[in-house]
Coordinates of C-alpha atoms in Angstrom, one line a residue:
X182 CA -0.8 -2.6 -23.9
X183 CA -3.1 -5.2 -26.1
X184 CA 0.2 -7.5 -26.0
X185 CA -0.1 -7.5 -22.3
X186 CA -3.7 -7.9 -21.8
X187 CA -4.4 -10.4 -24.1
X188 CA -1.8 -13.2 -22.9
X189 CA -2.9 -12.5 -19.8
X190 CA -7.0 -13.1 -20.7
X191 CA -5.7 -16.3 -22.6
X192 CA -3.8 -17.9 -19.6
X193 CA -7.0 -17.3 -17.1
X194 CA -9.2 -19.2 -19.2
X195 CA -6.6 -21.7 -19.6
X196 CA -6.5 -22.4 -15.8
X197 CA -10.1 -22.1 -15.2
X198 CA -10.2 -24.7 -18.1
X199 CA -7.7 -26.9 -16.0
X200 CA -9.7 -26.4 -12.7
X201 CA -13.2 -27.6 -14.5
X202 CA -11.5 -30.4 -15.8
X203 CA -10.2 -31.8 -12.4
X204 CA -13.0 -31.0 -10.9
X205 CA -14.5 -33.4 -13.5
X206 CA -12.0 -36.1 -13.6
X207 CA -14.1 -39.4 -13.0
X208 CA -13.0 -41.3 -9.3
X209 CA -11.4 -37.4 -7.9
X210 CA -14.3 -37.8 -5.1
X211 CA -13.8 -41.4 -4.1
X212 CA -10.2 -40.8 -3.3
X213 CA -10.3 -37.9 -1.1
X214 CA -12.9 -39.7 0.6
X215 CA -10.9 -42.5 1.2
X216 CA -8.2 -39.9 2.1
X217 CA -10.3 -38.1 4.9
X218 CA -11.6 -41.5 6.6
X219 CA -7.9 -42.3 6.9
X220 CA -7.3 -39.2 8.3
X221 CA -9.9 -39.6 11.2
X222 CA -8.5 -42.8 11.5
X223 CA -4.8 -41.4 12.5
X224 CA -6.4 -39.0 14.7
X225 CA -8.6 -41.3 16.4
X226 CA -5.5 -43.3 17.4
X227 CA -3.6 -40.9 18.6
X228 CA -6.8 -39.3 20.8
X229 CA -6.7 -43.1 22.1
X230 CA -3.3 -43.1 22.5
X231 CA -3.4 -39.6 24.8
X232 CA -5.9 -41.0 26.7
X233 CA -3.8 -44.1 27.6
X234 CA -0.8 -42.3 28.5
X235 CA -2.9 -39.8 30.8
X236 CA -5.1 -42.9 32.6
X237 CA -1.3 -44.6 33.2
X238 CA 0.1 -41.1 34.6
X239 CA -2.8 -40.7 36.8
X240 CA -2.3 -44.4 38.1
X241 CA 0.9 -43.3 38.9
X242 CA 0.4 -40.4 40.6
X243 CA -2.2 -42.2 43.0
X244 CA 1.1 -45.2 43.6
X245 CA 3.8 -44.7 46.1
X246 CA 6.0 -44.7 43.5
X247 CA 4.7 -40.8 42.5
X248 CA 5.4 -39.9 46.2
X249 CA 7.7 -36.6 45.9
X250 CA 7.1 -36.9 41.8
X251 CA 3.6 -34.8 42.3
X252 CA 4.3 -31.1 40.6
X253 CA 5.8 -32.9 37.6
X254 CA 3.4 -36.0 37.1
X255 CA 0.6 -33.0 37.4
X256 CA 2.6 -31.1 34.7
X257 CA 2.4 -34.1 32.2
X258 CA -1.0 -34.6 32.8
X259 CA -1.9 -31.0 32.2
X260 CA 0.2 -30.9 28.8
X261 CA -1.3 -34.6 27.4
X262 CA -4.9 -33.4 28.3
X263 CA -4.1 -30.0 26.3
X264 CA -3.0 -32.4 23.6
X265 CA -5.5 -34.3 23.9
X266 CA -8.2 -31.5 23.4
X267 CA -6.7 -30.0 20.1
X268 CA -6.8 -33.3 18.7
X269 CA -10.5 -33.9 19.5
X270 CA -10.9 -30.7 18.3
X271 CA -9.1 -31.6 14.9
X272 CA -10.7 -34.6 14.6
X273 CA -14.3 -33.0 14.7
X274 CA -13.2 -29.9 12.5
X275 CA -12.0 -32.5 9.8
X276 CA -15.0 -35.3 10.3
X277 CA -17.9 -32.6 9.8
X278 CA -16.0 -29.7 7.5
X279 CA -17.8 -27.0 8.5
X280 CA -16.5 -23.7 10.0
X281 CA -17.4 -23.7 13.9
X282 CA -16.1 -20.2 14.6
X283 CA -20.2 -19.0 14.5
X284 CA -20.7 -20.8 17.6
X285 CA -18.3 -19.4 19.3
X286 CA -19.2 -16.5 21.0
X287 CA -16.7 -13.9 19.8
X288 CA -14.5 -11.5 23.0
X289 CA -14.3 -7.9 22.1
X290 CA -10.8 -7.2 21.8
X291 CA -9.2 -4.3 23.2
X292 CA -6.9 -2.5 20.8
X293 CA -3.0 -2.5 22.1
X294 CA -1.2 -0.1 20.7
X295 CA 1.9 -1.4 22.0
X296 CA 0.8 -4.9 20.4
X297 CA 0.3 -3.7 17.1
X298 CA 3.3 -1.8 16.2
X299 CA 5.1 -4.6 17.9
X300 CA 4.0 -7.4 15.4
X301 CA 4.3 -4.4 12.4
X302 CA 7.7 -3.4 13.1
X303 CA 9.2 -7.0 14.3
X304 CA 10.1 -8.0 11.2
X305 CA 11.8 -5.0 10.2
X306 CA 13.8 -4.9 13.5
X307 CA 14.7 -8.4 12.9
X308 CA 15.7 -7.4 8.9
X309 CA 18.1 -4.8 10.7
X310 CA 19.7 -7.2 13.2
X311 CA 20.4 -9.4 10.7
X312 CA 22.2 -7.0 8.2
X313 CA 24.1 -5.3 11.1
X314 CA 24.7 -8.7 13.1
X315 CA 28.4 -9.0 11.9
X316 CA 29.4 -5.5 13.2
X317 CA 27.4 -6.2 16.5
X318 CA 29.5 -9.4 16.6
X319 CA 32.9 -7.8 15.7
X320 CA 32.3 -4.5 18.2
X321 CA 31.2 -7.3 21.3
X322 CA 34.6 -9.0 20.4
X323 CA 36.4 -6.0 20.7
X324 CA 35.1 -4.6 23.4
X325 CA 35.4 -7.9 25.9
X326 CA 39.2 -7.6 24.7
X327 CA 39.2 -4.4 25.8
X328 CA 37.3 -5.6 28.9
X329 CA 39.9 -8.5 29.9
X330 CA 43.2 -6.0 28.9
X331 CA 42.4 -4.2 31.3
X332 CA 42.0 -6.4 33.9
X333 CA 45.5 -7.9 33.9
X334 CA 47.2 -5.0 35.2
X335 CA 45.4 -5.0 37.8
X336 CA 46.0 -8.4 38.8
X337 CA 49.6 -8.4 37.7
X338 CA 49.5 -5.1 40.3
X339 CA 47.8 -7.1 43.5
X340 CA 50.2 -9.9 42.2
X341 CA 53.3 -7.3 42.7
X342 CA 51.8 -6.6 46.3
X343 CA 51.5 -10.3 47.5
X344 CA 55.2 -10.8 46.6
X345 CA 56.1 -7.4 48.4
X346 CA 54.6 -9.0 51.3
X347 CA 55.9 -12.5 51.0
X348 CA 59.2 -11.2 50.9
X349 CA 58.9 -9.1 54.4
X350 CA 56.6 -12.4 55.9
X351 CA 58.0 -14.3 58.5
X352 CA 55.4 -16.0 60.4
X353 CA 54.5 -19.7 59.0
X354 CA 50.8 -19.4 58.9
X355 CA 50.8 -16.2 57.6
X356 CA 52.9 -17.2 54.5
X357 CA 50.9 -20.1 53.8
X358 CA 47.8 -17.9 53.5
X359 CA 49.5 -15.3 51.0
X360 CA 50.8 -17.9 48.8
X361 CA 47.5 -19.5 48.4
X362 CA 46.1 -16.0 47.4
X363 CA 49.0 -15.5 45.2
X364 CA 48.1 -19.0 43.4
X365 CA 44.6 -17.9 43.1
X366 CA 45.7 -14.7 41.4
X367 CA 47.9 -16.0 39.6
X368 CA 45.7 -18.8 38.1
X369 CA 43.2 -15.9 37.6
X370 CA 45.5 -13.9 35.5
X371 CA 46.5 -17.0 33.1
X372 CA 42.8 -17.8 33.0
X373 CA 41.9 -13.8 31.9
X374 CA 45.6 -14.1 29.8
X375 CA 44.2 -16.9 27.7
X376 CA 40.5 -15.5 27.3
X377 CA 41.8 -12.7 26.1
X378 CA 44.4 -14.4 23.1
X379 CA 41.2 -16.9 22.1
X380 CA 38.5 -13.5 21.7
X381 CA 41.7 -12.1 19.9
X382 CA 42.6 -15.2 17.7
X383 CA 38.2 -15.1 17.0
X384 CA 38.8 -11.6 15.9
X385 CA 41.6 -11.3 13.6
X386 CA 40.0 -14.9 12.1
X387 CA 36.7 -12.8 12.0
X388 CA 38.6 -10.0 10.2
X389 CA 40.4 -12.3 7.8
X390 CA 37.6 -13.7 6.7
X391 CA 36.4 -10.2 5.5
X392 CA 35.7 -10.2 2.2
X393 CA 36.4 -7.9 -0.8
X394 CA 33.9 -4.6 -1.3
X395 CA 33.3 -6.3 -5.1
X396 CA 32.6 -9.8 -3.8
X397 CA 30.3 -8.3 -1.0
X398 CA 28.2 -6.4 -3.6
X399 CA 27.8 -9.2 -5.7
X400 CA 26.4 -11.4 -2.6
X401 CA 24.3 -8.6 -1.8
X402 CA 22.7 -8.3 -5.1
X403 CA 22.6 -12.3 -5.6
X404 CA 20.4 -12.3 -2.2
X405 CA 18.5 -8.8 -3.1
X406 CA 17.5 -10.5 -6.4
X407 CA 16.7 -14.1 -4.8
X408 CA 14.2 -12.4 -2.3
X409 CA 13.8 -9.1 -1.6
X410 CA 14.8 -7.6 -5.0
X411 CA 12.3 -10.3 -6.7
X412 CA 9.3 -8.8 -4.4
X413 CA 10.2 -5.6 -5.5
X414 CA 10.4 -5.2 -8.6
X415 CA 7.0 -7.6 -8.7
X416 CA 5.5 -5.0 -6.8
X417 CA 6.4 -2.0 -8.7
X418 CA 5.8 -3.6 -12.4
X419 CA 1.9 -4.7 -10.7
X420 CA 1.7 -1.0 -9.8
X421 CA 2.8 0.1 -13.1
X422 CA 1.0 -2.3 -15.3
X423 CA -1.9 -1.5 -13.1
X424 CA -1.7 2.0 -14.1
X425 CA -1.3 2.0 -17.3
X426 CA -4.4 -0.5 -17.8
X427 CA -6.2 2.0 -15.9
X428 CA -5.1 4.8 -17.7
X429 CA -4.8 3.2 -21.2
X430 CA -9.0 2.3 -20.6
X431 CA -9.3 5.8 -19.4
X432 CA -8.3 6.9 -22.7
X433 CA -10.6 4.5 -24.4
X434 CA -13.3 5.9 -22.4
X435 CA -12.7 9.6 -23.4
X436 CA -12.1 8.7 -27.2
X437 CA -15.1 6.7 -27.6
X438 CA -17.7 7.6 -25.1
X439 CA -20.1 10.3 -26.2
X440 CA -20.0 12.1 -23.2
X441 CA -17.2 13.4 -24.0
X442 CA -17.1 14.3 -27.7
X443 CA -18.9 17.6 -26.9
X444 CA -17.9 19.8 -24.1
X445 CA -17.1 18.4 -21.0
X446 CA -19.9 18.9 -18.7
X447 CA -19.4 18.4 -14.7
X448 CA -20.6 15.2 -14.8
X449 CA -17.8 14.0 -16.9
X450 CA -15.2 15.9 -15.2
X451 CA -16.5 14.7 -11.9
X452 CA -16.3 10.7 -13.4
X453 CA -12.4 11.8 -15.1
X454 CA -11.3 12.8 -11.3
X455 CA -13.2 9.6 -9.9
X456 CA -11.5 7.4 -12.4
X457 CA -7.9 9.1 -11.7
X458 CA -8.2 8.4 -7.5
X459 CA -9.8 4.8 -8.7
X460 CA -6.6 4.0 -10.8
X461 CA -4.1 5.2 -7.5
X462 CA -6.1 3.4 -5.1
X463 CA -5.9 0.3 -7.2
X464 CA -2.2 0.5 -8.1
X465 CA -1.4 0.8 -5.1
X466 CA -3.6 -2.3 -3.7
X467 CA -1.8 -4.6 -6.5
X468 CA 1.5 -3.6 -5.1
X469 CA 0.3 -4.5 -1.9
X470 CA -1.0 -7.7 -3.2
X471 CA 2.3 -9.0 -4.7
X472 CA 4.1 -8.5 -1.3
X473 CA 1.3 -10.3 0.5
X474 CA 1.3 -13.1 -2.1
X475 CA 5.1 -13.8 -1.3
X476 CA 4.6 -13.4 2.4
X477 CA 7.4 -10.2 2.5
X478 CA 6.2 -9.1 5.5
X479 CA 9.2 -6.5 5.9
X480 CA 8.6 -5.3 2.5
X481 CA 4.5 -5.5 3.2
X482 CA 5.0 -3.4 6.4
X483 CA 7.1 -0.8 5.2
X484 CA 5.1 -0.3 2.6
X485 CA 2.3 -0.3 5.1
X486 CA 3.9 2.3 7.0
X487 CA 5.0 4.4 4.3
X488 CA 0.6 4.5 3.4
X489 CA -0.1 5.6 7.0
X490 CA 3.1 8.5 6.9
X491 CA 1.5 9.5 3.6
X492 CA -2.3 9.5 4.9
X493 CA -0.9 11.5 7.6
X494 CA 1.4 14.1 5.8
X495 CA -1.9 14.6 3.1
X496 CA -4.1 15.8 6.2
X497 CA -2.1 19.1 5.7
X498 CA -2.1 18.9 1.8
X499 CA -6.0 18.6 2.1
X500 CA -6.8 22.1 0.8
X501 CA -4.5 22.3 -1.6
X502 CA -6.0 18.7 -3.4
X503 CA -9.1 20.5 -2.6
X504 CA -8.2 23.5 -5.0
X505 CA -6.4 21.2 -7.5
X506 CA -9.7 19.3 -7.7
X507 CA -11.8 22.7 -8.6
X508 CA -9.7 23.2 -11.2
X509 CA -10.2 19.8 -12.4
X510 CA -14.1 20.3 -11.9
X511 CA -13.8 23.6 -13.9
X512 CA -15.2 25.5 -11.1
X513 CA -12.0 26.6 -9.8
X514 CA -10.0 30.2 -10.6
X515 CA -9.2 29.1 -14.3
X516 CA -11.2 27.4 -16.7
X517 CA -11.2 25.7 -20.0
X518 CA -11.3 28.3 -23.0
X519 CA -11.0 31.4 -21.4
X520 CA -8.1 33.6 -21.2
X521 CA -5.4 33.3 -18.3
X522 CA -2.2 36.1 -18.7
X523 CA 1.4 33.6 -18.2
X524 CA 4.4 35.0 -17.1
X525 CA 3.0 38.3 -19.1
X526 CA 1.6 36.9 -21.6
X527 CA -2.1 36.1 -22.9
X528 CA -3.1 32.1 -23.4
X529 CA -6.2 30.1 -23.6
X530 CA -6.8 27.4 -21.1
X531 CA -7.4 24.7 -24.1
X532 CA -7.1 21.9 -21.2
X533 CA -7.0 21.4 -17.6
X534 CA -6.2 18.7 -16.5
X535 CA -3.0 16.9 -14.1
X536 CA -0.7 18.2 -17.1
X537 CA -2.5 21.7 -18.1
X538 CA -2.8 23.1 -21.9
X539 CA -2.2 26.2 -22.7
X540 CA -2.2 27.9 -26.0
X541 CA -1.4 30.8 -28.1
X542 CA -1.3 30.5 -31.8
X543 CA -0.1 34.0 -32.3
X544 CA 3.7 32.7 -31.0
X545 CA 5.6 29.9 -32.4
X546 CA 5.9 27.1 -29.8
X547 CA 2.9 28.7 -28.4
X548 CA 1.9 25.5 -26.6
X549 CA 2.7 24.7 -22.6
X550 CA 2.1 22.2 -20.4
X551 CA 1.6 22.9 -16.7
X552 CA 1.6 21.1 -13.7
X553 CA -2.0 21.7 -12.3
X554 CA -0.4 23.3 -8.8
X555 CA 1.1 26.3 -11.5
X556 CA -2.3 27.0 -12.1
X557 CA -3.7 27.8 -8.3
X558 CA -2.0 31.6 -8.6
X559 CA -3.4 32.6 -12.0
X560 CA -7.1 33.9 -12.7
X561 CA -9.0 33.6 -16.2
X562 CA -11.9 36.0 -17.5
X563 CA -13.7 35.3 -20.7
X564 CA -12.4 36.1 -23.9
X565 CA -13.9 39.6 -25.6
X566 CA -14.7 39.3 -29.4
X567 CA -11.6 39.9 -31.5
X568 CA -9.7 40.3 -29.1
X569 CA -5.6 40.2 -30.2
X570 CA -3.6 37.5 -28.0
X571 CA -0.6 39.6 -29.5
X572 CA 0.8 42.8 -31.2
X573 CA 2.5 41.7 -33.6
X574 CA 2.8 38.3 -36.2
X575 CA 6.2 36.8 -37.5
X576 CA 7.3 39.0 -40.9
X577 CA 5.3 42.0 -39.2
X578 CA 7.0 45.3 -39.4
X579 CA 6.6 47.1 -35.6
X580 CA 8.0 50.3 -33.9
X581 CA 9.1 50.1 -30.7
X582 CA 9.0 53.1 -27.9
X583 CA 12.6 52.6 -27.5
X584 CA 13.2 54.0 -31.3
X585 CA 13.9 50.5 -32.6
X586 CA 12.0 49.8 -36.3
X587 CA 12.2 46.2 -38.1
X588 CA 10.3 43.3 -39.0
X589 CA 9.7 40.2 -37.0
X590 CA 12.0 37.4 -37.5
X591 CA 10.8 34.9 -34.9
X592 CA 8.5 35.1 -31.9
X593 CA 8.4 32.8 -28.8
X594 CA 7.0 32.4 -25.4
X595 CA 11.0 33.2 -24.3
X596 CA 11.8 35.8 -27.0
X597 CA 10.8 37.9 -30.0
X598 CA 13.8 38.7 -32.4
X599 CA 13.8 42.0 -34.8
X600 CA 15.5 42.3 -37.9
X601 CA 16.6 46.2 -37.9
X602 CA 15.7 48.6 -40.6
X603 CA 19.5 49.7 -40.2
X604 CA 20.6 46.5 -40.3
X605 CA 21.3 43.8 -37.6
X606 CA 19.5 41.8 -35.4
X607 CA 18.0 42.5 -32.2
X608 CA 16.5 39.8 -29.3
X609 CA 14.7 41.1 -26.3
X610 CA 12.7 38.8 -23.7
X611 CA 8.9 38.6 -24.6
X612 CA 7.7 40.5 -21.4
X613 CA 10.4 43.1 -22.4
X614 CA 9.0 43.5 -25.8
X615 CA 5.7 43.9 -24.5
X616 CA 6.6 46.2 -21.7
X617 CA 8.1 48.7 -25.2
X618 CA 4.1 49.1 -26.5
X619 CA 5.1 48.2 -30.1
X620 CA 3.1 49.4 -32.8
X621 CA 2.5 47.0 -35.8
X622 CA 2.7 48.5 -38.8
X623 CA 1.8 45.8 -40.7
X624 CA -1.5 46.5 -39.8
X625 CA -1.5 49.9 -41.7
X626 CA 0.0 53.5 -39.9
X627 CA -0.3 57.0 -39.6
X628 CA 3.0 58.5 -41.1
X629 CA 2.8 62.2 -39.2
X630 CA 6.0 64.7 -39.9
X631 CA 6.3 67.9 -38.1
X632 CA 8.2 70.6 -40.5
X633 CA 8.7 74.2 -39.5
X634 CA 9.3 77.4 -41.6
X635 CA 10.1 80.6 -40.1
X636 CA 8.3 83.2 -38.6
X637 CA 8.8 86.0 -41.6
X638 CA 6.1 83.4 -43.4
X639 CA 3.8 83.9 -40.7
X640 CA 0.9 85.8 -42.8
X641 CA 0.9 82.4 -44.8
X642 CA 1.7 79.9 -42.7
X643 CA -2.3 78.9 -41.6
X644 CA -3.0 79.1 -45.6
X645 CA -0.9 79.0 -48.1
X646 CA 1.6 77.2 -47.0
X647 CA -0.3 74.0 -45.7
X648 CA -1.9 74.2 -49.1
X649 CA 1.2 74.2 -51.0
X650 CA 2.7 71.0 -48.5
X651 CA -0.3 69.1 -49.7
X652 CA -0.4 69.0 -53.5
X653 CA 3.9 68.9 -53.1
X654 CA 3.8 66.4 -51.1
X655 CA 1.1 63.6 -52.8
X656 CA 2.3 64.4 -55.8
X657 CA 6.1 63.8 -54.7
X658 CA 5.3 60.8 -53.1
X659 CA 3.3 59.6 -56.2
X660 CA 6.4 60.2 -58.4
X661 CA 8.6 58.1 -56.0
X662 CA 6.0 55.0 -56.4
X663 CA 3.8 55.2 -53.0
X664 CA 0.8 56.5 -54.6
X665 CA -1.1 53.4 -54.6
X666 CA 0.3 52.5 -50.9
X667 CA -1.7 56.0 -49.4
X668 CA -5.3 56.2 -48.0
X669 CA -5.1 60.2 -47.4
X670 CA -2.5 62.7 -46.8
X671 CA -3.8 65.5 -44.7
X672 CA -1.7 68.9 -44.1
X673 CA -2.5 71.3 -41.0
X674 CA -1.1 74.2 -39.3
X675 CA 0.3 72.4 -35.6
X676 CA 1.9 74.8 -33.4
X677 CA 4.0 78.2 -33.1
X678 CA 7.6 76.7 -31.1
X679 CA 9.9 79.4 -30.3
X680 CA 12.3 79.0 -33.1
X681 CA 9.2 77.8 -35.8
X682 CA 6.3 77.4 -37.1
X683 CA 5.3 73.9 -37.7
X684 CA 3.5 72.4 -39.7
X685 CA 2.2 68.6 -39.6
X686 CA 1.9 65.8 -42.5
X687 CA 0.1 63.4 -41.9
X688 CA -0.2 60.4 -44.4
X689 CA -2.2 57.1 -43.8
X690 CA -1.2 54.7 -45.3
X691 CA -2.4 51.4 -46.0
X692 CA -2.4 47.4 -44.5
X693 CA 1.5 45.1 -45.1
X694 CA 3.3 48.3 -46.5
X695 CA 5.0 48.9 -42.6
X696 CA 8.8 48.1 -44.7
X697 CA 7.9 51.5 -46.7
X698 CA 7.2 53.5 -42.7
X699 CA 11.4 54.8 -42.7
X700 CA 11.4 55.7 -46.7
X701 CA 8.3 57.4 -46.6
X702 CA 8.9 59.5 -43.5
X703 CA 12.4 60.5 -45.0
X704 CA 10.7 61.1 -48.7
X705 CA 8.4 63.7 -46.9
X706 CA 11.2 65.5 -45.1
X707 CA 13.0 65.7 -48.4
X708 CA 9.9 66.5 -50.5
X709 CA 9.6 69.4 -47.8
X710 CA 12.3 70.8 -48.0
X711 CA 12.6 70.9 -52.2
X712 CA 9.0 72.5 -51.8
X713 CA 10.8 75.4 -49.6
X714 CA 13.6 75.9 -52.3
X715 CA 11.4 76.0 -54.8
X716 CA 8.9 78.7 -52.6
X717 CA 11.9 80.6 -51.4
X718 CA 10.8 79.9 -47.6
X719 CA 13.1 80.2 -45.0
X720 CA 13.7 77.3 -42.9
X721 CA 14.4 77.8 -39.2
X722 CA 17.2 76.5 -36.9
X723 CA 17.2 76.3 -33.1
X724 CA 17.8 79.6 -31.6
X725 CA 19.7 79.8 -28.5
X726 CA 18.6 83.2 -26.3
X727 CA 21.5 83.8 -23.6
X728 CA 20.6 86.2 -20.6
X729 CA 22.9 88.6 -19.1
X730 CA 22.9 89.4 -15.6
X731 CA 24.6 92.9 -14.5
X732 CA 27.5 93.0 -12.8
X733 CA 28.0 94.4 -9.2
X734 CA 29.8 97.2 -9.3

């Protein structure tokens, strides 16, 4: 942007450096001077001149030679005195340079409608004539052939009828009288006949000349890039550089001005919005400049036309800018740092702005951009102190409530993929994963394992038994290597079933040890069942009670 800006700095002084030094060229005021005073003298002649040529009209009109000439020796009078009047008015204007339209006491104009739009859209009406004046031209062709075919049958028919009579004619007079008509017709019908092969002749010569679709194109876009192409892409290279300027300061601004090193207040949210309407309004006035420059009054009015559609068309749009503008303002229904749920999931409003931030650092590619319309549905709330933006961290071991047990391979605003404990991979949809509650294990776990021995241990089972499960199992799981990897291991009597009586493990174990969840909970099944062996304690399978009903006898 500094390569644009600063050839463009360097060629304005250059010309206001030219200017001063006309301006101070020794002898400049003598000669325009001597320029105007010859000047007045032209005009003066030709005011004396007027006057001669009305006092020898008037001399005439007053001789017998302007008897019968009145109306027209009147109308050359009026026009020289009309004449006559703009020049004295020229030759004041130019003798005494200054602008006499203050003395003039100014009409109130009525506003015409009708007027208005009829200077606006003339030269876009004439544009259109002019690109569609060869079809006009070939369709009038074609229809007056049309026209003048079918006129000749019906001479050739009242042609027919005169001969019809000629031949059954006897009388002298008569016969005279219907041969002249025939003549007539007859010279009618040549006269239409020969029309009719000269529009025919203009229109296959008018078709001839067609050219090819490539050669047509190429004329097109040699014209479109002499004139109208040429305003165009003027126009929209002012609009763009003027934007970027704009926005290239803007950024300036908020990079260097204090204001907004710290939090953006209102204030400085209120200028940022100012600024962005400034820049469109501005842009869009350079476009219009460039037509006006060039005189494209076409171009200029459609692009006129196209400001009052949108004007109009934004009278419905109001409230929604309205809303868009809260948001901007930070006063609207989400705002900067607090926490706004996404499709499902949890982000921080880092930014609003026209292109939105938002962020979560717990998911890779946790950062989206939204259009600031996505935003008018969604609601924030302030963040609560450590509060989790999400359950689980890449290389984190989770359960799901769907049975499914692995560690985190890769997690995403789109998807969160589980490497199995069984092996294989598994992808589900973010929402999806959150919808299956998982449970990090990562971030340490109860490990609880329901056994049940049979009912003949009952007297034991609230005693001895849980006593015997506790020492077996810490000890077991010490021997296998998880000693250092427990917090507590607690063993309790849970329930009487109707098959068992169970009895619950539960082992906390500590933070990153979730790969160790599947070996441990099968390690205290198997410890479990070694301690039974060893005890001699029965252990229980489902029971199945079937039920009889009588028979009718």
């Amino acid at each position: 942007m500094r390569k644009i800006i600063l050839p463009v700095v360097v060629f304005l002084l250059l010309l206001s450096f030219t200017t001063v030094s006309v301006q101070a060229e020794p002898g400049a005021g003598e000669k325009i001077l001597k320029q105007k005073i010859q000047n007045l003298e032209s005009l003066l002649a030709s005011i004396n001149e007027t006057s001669a040529q009305i006092a020898a009209i008037q001399e005439e009109l007053r001789s017998p030679q302007g008897v019968g000439r009145e109306e027209d020796l009147r109308a050359q009078i009026n026009r020289l005195s009309n004449k006559k009047m703009s020049l004295e008015e020229s030759f004041d204007q130019a003798a005494i340079e200054v602008d006499m339209s203050v003395f003039q006491k100014k009409e109130k104009e009525q506003l015409n409608w009708n007027v208005e739009l009829t200077e606006l859209l003339g030269p876009i009406i004439s544009e259109l004539k002019k690109l569609t004046s060869r079809p006009r031209r070939l369709e009038k062709k074609r229809s007056r052939i049309e026209r003048l075919r079918s006129q000749l049958p019906v001479m050739q028919k009242a042609i027919d009828h005169l001969d019809t009579l000629l031949e059954h004619e006897t009388s002298q007079g008569l016969s005279a009288s219907l041969k002249a008509l025939k003549m007539e017709w007859e010279s009618k019908y040549h006269e239409i006949n020969t029309q009719m092969n000269i529009a025919t002749r203009q229109l296959n010569w008018e078709l001839n000349k067609k050219k090819s679709l490539s050669v047509s194109l190429k004329e097109i876009l040699q014209i479109f890039f002499k004139s109208r192409g040429r305003n165009v892409i003027l126009s929209f290279m002012a609009f763009i550089i003027c934007w970027f300027s704009l926005h290239w300061i803007h950024k300036l601004i908020q990079k260097y001005s204090p204001f907004h090193q710290a939090t953006r207040t209102f204030s400085v949210r209120l200028f940022d919005l100012s600024f962005i309407f400034t820049s469109l309004i501005f842009s869009f006035l350079a476009f219009l400049a460039v037509l006006y420059f060039f005189g494209d009054w076409v171009l200029l009015s459609l692009a006129i036309i196209f400001l009052v559609g949108l004007a109009w068309a934004s009278r419905v749009a109001v409230p929604l800018f309205w809303n868009q503008a809260r948001l901007i303002l930070n006063f609207g229904p989400v705002r900067e740092g607090e926490r706004v749920v996404y499709k499902g999931i949890p982000y921080r409003a880092a930014a609003i702005n026209l292109f939105s931030l938002f962020i979560n650092q717990e998911l890779s590619g946790g950062e989206i951009r939204l259009p600031l319309k996505d935003l008018l549905d969604l609601r924030s709330r302030p963040v609560a102190p450590g509060e989790p933006w999400f359950p689980s961290r890449q290389e984190d071991w989770v359960l799901l409530s769907d049975g499914s047990y692995g560690q985190v391979q890769i997690q995403t605003p789109e998807i969160v993929k589980l490497e199995l404990f069984e092996g294989g991979t598994i992808s589900y949809p973010t929402q999806d994963y959150l919808a299956l509650t998982p449970t990090n294990l990562s971030l340490g776990f109860d490990l609880a394992v329901t056994f049940g021995v049979d009912y003949r241990h009952q007297p034991i089972v609230t005693t001895e038994i849980p006593k015997v499960f506790d020492q077996a199992v810490e000890e077991g799981l010490t021997r296998e290597g998880y000693g250092d990897l427990l917090e507590s291991i607690q063993v309790q009597f849970k329930e009487a079933s109707p098959s068992s009586m169970n009895i619950v493990i539960k082992a906390r174990v500590k933070e990153n040890q979730g790969s160790h969840y599947e070996h441990m909970r099968r390690a205290i099944q198997r410890i479990c069942v070694d301690t039974c062996n060893l005890n001699g304690w029965i252990i229980p399978f489902q029971q199945v009670t079937v039920h009889m009903t009588p028979s009718q006898g």
